[in-house]
mmCIF file of C-alpha atoms in Angstrom:
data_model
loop_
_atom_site.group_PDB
_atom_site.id
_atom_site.type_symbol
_atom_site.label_atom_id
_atom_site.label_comp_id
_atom_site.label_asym_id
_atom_site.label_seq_id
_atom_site.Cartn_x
_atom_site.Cartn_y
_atom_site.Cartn_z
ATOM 1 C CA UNK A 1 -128.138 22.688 -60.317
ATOM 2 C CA UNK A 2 -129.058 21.822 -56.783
ATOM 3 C CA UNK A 3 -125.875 21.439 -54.434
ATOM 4 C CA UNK A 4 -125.021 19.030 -52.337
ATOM 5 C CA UNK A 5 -125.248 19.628 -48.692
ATOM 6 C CA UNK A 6 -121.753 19.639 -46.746
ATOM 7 C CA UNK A 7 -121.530 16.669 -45.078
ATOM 8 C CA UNK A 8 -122.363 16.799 -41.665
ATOM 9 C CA UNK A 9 -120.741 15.230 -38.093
ATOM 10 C CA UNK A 10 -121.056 11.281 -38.101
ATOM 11 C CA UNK A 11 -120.651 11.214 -42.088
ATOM 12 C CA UNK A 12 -117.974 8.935 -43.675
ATOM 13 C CA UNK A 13 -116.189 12.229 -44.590
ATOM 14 C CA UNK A 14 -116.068 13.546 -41.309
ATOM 15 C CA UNK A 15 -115.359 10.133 -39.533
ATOM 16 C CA UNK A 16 -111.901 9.934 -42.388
ATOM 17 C CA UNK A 17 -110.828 13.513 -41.302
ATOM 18 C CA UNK A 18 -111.358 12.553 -37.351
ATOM 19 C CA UNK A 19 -109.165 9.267 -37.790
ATOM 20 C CA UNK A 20 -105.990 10.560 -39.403
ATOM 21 C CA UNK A 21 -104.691 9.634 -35.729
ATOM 22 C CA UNK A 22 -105.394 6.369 -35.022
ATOM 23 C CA UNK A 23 -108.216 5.974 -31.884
ATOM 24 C CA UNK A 24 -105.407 3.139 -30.432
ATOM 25 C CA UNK A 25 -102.628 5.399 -30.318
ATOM 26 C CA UNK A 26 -104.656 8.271 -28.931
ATOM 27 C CA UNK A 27 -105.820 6.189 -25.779
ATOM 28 C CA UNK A 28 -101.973 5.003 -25.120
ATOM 29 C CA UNK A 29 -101.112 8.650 -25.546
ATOM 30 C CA UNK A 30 -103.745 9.492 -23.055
ATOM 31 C CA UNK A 31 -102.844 6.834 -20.946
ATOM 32 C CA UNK A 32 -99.494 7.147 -20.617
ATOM 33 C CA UNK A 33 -99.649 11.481 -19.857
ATOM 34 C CA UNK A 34 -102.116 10.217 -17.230
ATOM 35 C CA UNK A 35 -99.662 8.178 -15.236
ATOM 36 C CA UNK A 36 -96.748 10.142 -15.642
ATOM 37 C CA UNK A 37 -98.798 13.216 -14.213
ATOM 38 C CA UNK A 38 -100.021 10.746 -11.428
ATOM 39 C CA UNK A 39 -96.842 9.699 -10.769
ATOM 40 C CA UNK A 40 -95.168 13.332 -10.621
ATOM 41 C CA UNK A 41 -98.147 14.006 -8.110
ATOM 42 C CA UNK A 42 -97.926 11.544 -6.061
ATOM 43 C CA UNK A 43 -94.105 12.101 -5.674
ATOM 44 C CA UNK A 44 -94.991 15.928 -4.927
ATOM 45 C CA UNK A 45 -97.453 15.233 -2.417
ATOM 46 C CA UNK A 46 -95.793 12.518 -0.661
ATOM 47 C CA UNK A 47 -95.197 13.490 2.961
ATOM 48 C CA UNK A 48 -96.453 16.819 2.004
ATOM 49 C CA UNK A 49 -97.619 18.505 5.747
ATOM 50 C CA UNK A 50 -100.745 20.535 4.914
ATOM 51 C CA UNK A 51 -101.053 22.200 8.115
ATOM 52 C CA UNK A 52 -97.747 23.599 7.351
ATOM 53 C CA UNK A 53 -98.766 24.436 4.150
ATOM 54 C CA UNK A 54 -102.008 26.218 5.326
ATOM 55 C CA UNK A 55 -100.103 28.314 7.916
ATOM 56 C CA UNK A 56 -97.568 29.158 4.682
ATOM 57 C CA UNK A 57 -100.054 30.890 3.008
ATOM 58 C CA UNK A 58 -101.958 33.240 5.736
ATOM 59 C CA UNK A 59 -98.918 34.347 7.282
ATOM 60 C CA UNK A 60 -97.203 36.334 4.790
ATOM 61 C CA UNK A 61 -96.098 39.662 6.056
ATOM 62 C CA UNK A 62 -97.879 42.766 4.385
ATOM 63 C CA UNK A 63 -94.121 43.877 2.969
ATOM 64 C CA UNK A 64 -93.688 40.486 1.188
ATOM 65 C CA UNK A 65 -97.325 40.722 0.044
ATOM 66 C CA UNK A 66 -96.185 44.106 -1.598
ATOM 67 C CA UNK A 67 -92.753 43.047 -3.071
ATOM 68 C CA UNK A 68 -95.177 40.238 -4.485
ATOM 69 C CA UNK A 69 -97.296 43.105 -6.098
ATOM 70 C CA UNK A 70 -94.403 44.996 -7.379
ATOM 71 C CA UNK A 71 -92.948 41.537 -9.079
ATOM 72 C CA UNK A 72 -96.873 40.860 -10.672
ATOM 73 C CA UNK A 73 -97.031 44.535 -12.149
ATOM 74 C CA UNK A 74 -93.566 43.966 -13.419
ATOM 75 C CA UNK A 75 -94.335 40.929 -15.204
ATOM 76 C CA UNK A 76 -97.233 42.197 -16.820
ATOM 77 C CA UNK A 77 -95.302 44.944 -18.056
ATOM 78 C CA UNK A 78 -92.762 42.997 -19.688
ATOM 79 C CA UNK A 79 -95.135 40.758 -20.865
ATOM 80 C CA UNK A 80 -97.500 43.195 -22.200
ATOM 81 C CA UNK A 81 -93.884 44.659 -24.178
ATOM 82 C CA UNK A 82 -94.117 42.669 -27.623
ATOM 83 C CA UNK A 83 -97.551 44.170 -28.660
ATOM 84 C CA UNK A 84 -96.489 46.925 -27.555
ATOM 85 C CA UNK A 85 -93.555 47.049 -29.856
ATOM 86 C CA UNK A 86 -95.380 45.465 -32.635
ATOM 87 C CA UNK A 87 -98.508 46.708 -32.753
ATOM 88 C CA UNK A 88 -98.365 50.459 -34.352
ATOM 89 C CA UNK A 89 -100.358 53.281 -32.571
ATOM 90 C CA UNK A 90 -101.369 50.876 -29.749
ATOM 91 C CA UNK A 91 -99.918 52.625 -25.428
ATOM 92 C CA UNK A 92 -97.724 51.224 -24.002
ATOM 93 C CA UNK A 93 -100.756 51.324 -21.049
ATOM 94 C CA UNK A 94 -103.080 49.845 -23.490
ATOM 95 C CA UNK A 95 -101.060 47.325 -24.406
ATOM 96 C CA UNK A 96 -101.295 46.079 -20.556
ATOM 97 C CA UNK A 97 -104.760 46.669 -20.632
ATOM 98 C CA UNK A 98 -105.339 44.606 -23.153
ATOM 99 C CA UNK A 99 -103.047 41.319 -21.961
ATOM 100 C CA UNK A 100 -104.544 40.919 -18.566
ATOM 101 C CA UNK A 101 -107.551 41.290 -20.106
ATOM 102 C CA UNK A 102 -106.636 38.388 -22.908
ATOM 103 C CA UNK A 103 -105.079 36.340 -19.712
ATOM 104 C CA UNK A 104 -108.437 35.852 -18.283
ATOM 105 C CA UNK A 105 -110.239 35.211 -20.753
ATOM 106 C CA UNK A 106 -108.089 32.517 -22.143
ATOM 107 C CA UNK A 107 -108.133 30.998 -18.342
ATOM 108 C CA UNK A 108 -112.006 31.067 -18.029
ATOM 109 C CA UNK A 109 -112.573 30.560 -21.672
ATOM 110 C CA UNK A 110 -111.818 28.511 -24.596
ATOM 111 C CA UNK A 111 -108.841 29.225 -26.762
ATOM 112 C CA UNK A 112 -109.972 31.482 -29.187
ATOM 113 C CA UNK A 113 -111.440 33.851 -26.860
ATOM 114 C CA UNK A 114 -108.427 35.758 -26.020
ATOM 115 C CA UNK A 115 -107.537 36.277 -29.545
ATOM 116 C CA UNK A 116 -111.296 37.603 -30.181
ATOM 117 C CA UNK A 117 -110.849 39.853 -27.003
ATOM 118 C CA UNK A 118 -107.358 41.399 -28.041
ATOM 119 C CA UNK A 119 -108.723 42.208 -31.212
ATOM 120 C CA UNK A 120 -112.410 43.574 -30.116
ATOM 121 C CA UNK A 121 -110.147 45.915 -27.738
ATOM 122 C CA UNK A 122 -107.980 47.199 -30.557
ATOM 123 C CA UNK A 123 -110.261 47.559 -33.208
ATOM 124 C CA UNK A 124 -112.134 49.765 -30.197
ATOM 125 C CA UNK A 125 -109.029 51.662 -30.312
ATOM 126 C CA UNK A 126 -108.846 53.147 -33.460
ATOM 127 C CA UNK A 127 -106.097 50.401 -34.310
ATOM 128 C CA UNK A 128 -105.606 49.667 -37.938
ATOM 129 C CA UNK A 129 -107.072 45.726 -38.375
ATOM 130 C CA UNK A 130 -103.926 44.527 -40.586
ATOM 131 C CA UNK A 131 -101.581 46.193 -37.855
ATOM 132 C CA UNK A 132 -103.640 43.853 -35.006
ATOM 133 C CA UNK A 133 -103.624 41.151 -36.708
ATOM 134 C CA UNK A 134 -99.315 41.048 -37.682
ATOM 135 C CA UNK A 135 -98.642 42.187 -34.271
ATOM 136 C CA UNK A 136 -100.562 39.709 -32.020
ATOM 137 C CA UNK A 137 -99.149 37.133 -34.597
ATOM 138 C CA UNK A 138 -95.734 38.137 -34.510
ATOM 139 C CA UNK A 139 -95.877 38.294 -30.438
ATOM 140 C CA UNK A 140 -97.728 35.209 -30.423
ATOM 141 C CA UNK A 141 -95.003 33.102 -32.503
ATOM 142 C CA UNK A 142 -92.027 35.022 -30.807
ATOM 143 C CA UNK A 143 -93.329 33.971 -27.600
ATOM 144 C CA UNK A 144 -93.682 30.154 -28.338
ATOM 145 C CA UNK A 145 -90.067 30.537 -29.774
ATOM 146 C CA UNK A 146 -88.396 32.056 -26.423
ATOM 147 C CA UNK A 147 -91.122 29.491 -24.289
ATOM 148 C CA UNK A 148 -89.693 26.454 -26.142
ATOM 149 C CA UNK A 149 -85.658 27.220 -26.295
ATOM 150 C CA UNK A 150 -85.716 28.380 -22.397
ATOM 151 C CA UNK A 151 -85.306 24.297 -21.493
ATOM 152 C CA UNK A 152 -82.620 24.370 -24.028
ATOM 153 C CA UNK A 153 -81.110 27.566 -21.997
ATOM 154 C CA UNK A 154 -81.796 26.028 -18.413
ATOM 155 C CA UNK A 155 -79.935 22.931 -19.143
ATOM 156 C CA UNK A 156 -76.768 24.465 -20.684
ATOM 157 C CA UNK A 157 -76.382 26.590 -17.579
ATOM 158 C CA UNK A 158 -76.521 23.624 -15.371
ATOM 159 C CA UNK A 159 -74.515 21.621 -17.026
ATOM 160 C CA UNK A 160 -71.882 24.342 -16.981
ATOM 161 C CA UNK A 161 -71.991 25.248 -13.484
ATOM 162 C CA UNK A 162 -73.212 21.857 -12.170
ATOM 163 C CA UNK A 163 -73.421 18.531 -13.876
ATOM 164 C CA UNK A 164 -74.928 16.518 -16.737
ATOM 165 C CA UNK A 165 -78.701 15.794 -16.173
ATOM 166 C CA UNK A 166 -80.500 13.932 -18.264
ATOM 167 C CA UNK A 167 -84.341 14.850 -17.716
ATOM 168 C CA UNK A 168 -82.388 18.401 -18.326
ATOM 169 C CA UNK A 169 -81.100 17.340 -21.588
ATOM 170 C CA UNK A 170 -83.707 15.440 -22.786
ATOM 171 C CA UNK A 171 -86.371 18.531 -22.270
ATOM 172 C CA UNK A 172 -83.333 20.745 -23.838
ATOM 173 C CA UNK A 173 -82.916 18.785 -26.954
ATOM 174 C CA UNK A 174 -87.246 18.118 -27.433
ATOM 175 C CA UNK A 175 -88.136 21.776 -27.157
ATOM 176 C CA UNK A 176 -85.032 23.534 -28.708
ATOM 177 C CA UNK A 177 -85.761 21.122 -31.946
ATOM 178 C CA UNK A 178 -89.199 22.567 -31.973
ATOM 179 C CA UNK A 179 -88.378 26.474 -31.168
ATOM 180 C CA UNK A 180 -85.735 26.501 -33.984
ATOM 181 C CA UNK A 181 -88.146 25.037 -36.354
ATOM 182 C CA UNK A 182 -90.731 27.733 -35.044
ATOM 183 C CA UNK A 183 -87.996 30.294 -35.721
ATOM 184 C CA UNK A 184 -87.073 29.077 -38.991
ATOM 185 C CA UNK A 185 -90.793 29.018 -40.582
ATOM 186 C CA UNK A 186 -91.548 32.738 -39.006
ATOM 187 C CA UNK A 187 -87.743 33.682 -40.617
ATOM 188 C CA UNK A 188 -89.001 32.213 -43.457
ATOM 189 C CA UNK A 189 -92.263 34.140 -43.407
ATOM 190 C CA UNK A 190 -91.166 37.377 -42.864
ATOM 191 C CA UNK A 191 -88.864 36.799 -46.409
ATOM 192 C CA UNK A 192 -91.314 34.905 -48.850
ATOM 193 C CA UNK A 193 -93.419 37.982 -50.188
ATOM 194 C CA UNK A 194 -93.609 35.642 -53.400
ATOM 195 C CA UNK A 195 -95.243 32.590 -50.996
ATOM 196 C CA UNK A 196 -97.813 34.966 -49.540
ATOM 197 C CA UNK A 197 -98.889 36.255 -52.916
ATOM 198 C CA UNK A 198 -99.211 32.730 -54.110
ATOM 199 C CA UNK A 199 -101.060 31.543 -51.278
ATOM 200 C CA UNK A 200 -103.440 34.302 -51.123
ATOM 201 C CA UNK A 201 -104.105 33.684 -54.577
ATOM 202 C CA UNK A 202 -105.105 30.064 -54.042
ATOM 203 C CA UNK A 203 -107.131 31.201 -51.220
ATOM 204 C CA UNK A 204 -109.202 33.507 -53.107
ATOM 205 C CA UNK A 205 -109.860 31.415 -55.484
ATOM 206 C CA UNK A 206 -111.064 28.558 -53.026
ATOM 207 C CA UNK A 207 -112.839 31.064 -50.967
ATOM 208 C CA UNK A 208 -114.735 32.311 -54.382
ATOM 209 C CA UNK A 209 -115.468 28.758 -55.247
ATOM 210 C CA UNK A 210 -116.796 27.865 -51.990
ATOM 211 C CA UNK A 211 -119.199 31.199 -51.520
ATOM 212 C CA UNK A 212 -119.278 32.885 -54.787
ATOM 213 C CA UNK A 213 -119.868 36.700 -53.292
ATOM 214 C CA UNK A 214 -116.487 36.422 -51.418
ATOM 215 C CA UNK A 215 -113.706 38.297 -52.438
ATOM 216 C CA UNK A 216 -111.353 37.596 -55.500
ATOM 217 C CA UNK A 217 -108.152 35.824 -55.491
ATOM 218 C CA UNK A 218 -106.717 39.305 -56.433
ATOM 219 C CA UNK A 219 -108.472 41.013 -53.313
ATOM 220 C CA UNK A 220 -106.769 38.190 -50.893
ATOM 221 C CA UNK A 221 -103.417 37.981 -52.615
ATOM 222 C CA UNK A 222 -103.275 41.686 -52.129
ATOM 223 C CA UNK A 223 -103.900 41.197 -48.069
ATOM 224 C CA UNK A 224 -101.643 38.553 -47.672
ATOM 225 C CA UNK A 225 -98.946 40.585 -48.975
ATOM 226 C CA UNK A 226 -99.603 43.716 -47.009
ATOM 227 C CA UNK A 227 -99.818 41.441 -43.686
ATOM 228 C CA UNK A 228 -96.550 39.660 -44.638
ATOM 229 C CA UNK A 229 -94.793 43.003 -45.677
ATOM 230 C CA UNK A 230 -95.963 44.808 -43.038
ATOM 231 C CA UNK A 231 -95.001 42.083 -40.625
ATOM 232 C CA UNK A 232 -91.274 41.768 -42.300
ATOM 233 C CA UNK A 233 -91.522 45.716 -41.486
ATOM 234 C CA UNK A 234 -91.985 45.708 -38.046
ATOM 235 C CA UNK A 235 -89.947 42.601 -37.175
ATOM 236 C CA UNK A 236 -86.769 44.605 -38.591
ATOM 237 C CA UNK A 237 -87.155 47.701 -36.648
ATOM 238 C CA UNK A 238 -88.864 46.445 -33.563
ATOM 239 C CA UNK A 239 -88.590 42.453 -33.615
ATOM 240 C CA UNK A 240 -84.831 41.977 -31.380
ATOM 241 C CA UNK A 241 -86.733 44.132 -28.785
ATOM 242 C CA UNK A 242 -90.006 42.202 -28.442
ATOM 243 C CA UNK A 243 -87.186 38.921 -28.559
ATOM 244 C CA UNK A 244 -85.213 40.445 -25.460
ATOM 245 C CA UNK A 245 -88.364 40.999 -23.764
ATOM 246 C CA UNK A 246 -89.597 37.399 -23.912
ATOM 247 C CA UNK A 247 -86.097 36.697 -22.747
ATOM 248 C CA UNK A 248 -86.464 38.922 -19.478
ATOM 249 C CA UNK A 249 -89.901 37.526 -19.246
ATOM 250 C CA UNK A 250 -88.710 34.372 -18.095
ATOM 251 C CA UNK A 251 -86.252 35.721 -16.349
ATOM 252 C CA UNK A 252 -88.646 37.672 -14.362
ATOM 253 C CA UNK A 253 -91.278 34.588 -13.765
ATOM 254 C CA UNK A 254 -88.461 32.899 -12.616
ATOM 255 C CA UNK A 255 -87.414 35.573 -10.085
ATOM 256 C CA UNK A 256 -91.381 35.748 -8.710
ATOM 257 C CA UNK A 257 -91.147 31.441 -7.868
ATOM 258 C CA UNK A 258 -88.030 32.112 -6.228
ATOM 259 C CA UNK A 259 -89.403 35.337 -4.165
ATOM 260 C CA UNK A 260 -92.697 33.058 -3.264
ATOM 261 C CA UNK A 261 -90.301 30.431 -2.008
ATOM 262 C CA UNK A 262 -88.047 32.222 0.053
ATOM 263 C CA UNK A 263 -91.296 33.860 1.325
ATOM 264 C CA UNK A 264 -92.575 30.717 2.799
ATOM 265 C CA UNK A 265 -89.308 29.941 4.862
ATOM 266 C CA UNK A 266 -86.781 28.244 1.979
ATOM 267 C CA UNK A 267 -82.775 29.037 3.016
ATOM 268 C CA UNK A 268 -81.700 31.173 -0.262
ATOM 269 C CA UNK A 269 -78.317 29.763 -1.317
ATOM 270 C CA UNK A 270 -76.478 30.700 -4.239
ATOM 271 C CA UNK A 271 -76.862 26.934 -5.879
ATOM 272 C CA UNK A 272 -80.205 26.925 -4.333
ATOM 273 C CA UNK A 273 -81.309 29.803 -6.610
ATOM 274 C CA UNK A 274 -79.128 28.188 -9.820
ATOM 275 C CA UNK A 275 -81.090 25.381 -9.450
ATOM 276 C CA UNK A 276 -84.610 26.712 -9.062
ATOM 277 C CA UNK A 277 -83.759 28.593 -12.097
ATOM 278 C CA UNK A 278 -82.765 26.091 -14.024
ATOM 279 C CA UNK A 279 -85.433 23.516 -13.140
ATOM 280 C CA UNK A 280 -87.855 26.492 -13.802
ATOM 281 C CA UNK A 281 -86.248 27.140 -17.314
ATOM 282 C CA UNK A 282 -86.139 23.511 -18.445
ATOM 283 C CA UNK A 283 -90.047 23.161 -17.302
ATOM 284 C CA UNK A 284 -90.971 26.088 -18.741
ATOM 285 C CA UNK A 285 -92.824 25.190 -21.751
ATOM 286 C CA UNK A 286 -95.495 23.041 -19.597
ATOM 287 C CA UNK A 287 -97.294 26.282 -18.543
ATOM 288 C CA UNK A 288 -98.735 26.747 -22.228
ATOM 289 C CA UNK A 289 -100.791 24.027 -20.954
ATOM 290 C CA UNK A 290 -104.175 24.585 -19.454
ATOM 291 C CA UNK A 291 -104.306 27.105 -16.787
ATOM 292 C CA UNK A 292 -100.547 27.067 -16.773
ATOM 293 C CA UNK A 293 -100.172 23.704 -16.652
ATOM 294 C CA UNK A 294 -101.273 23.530 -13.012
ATOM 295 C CA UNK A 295 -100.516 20.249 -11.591
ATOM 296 C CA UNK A 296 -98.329 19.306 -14.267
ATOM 297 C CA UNK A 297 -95.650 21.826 -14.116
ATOM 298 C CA UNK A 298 -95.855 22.037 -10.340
ATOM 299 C CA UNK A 299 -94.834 18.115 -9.947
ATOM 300 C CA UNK A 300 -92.047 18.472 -12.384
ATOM 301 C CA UNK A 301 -90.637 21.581 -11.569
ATOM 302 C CA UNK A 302 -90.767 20.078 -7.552
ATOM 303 C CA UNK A 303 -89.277 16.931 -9.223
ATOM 304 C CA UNK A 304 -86.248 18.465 -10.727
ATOM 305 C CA UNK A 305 -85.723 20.571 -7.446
ATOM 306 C CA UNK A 306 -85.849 17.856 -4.826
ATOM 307 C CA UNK A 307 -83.940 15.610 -7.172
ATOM 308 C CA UNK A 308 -80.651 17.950 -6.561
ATOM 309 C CA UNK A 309 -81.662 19.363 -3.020
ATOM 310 C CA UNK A 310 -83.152 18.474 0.201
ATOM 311 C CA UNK A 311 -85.953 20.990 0.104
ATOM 312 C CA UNK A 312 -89.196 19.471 2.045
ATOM 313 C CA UNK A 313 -91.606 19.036 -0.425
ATOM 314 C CA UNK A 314 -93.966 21.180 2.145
ATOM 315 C CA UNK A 315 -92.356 24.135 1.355
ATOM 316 C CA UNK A 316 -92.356 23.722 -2.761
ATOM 317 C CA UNK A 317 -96.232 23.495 -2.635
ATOM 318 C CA UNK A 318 -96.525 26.749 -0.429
ATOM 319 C CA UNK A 319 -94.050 28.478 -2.472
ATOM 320 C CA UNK A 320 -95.828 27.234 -5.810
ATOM 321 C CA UNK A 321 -99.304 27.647 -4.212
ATOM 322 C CA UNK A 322 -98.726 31.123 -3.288
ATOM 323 C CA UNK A 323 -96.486 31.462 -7.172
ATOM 324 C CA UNK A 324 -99.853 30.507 -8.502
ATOM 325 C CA UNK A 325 -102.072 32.899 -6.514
ATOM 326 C CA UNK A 326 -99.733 36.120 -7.510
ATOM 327 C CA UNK A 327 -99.374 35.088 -11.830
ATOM 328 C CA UNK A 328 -102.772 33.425 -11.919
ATOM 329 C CA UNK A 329 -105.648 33.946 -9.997
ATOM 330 C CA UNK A 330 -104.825 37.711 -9.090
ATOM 331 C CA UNK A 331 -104.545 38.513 -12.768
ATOM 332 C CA UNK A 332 -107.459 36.755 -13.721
ATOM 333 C CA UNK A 333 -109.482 38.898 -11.056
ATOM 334 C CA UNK A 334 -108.209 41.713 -12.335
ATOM 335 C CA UNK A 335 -108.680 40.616 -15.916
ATOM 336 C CA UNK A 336 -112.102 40.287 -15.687
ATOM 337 C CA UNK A 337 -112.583 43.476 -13.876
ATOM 338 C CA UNK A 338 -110.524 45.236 -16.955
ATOM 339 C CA UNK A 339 -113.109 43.190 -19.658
ATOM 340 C CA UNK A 340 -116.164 44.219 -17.373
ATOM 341 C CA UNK A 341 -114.821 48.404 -17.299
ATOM 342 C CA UNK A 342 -113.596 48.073 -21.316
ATOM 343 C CA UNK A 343 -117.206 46.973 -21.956
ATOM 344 C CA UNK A 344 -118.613 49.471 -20.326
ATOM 345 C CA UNK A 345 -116.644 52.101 -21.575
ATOM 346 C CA UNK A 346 -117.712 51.487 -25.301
ATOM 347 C CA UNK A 347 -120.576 50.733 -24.724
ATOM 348 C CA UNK A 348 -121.272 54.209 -22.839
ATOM 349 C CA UNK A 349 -119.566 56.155 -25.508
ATOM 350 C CA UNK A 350 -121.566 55.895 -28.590
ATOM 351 C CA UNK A 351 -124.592 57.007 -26.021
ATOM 352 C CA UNK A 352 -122.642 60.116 -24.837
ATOM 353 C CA UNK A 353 -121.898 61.066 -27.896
ATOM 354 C CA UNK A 354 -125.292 61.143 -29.042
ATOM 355 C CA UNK A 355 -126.210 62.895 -26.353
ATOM 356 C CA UNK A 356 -123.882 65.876 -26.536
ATOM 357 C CA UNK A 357 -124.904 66.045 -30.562
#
């Protein structure tokens, strides 16, 4: 019995699955994110002196520049910590390695691409594939969890040493609502050994359907298992560690925007520094956007700021211009760099070891 070809792009089957969102709704959507960005920009730049800006940025002195370099390597350790933690047999070193590397990919790249580099280094490593894969998932979700409950975080400190703030509470009440749903579904997860059994079961048997020469639903019920056990395993030994380090993570990003601004001539102030904080908390979850939500998070995060201060909007674009420069583009430079030697490396090996034999 011949088969029937799957359908292809353009097909009525294809066109269904595409318009589960109605076309309408996605242009409004679009729309709408376009003009509130606009308008956040427009506010930013408004009156911004470039000139000012310019001289900002070429005249920091060579002991800032390092402090800035001590704060970058400091943040990459910290957030190379969860894999660390979660990943069995993987260096603490190797674990950095491994993150910048990921972090440049996934700026130059599409999305997947870090994931595929993270695991091409590991398995390189000698590191077991179901330990890869439940550690850069567990680190992945924990980190979306801590990303999406720091608004929640940055608003309740405000409003406890400050005042009620609406945009504050609104971004609070949003992305806490989604973090503790994240949290409950991994919590959830890392209990139902009967739920991964059963779904790997189903799988297997829609896998085997679909290409018969696949695996059995008894093969793939048997992996989901070990991944969710082995997950459950290293979440209750290791998991409040890799938490507390997403935790400092955000403490430390925040600590690098406030060096870069004081480094381009803002007045440091106690309730200065509360409020950059807190702005910086409640924005947070806007750099898991594109290339860390550049442009986005810049204008909101200068938003909230000027909206409780009279900080010149020249010096939040030097101080988040020169932010950008030491968490994005020098890690990407050096990401690439770290991709460029890791290739290199294995691909060098294999030859030496012929060699010697």
């Amino acid at each position: 019995m011949v088969e029937s070809p799957a359908p292809r792009p353009g097909t009525a089957t294809h066109r269904t699955a595409r318009q589960k969102v109605p076309k309408p709704l996605l242009r409004v959507g679009r729309v709408v994110l376009v003009v509130v960005v606009a308008w956040l920009l427009l506010r930013l730049l408004r009156g911004v002196d470039w000139s000012e800006v310019g001289y900002a940025l070429t005249h920091l002195d060579l002991w800032q520049i390092a402090v800035l370099l001590v704060g970058m390597l400091i943040r990459r350790a910290v957030l190379a910590a969860p894999i660390a933690l979660l990943i069995a047999g993987l260096s603490y070193l190797r674990a950095m390695v491994s993150d910048v590397a990921a972090a440049a990919v996934s700026t130059v790249a599409p999305s997947p691409g870090d994931v595929v580099i993270r695991l091409a280094m590991l398995r390189s490593w000698g590191i077991d594939a179901t330990d890869a894969t439940s550690g850069l998932t567990l680190s992945t979700t924990l980190f979306y969890v801590v990303r999406l409950a720091a608004p929640a975080l940055g608003f309740a400190i405000w409003w406890a040493a400050q005042t009620f703030y609406a945009p504050f509470a609104w971004s609070g009440l949003l992305f806490g609502a989604a973090a503790a749903v994240l949290l409950v579904g991994l919590l959830y997860a890392l209990r139902a050994e009967r739920t991964a059994a059963r779904i790997g079961h189903l799988l297997g048997r829609l896998l085997l359907r679909l290409r018969p020469t696949s695996h059995g639903p008894a093969v793939w019920k048997e992996r989901l298992v070990s991944f969710q056990s082995h997950s459950a395993e290293r979440m209750h030994h290791r998991g409040w560690l890799a938490v507390l380090s997403q935790v400092l993570l955000v403490a430390v990003e925040a600590g690098v925007l406030v060096l870069c601004l004081a480094f381009v001539g803002v007045e440091l102030t106690g309730p200065t520094v509360l409020l950059m904080v807190c702005s910086f908390m409640v924005a947070y979850p806007l750099t898991g956007l594109p290339l860390m939500g550049a442009g986005v998070f810049d204008a909101t995060y200068a938003t909230f700021v000027s909206d409780h201060s009279a900080l010149q909007a020249t010096d939040l674009v030097a101080g988040l211009l020169v932010w950008r420069v030491a968490v994005q583009l020098v890690p990407v430079v050096v990401g690439l760099l770290t991709v460029a030697w890791w290739r290199r490396s294995t691909t060098v090996t294999p030859h030496s070891h012929r060699r010697t034999a």
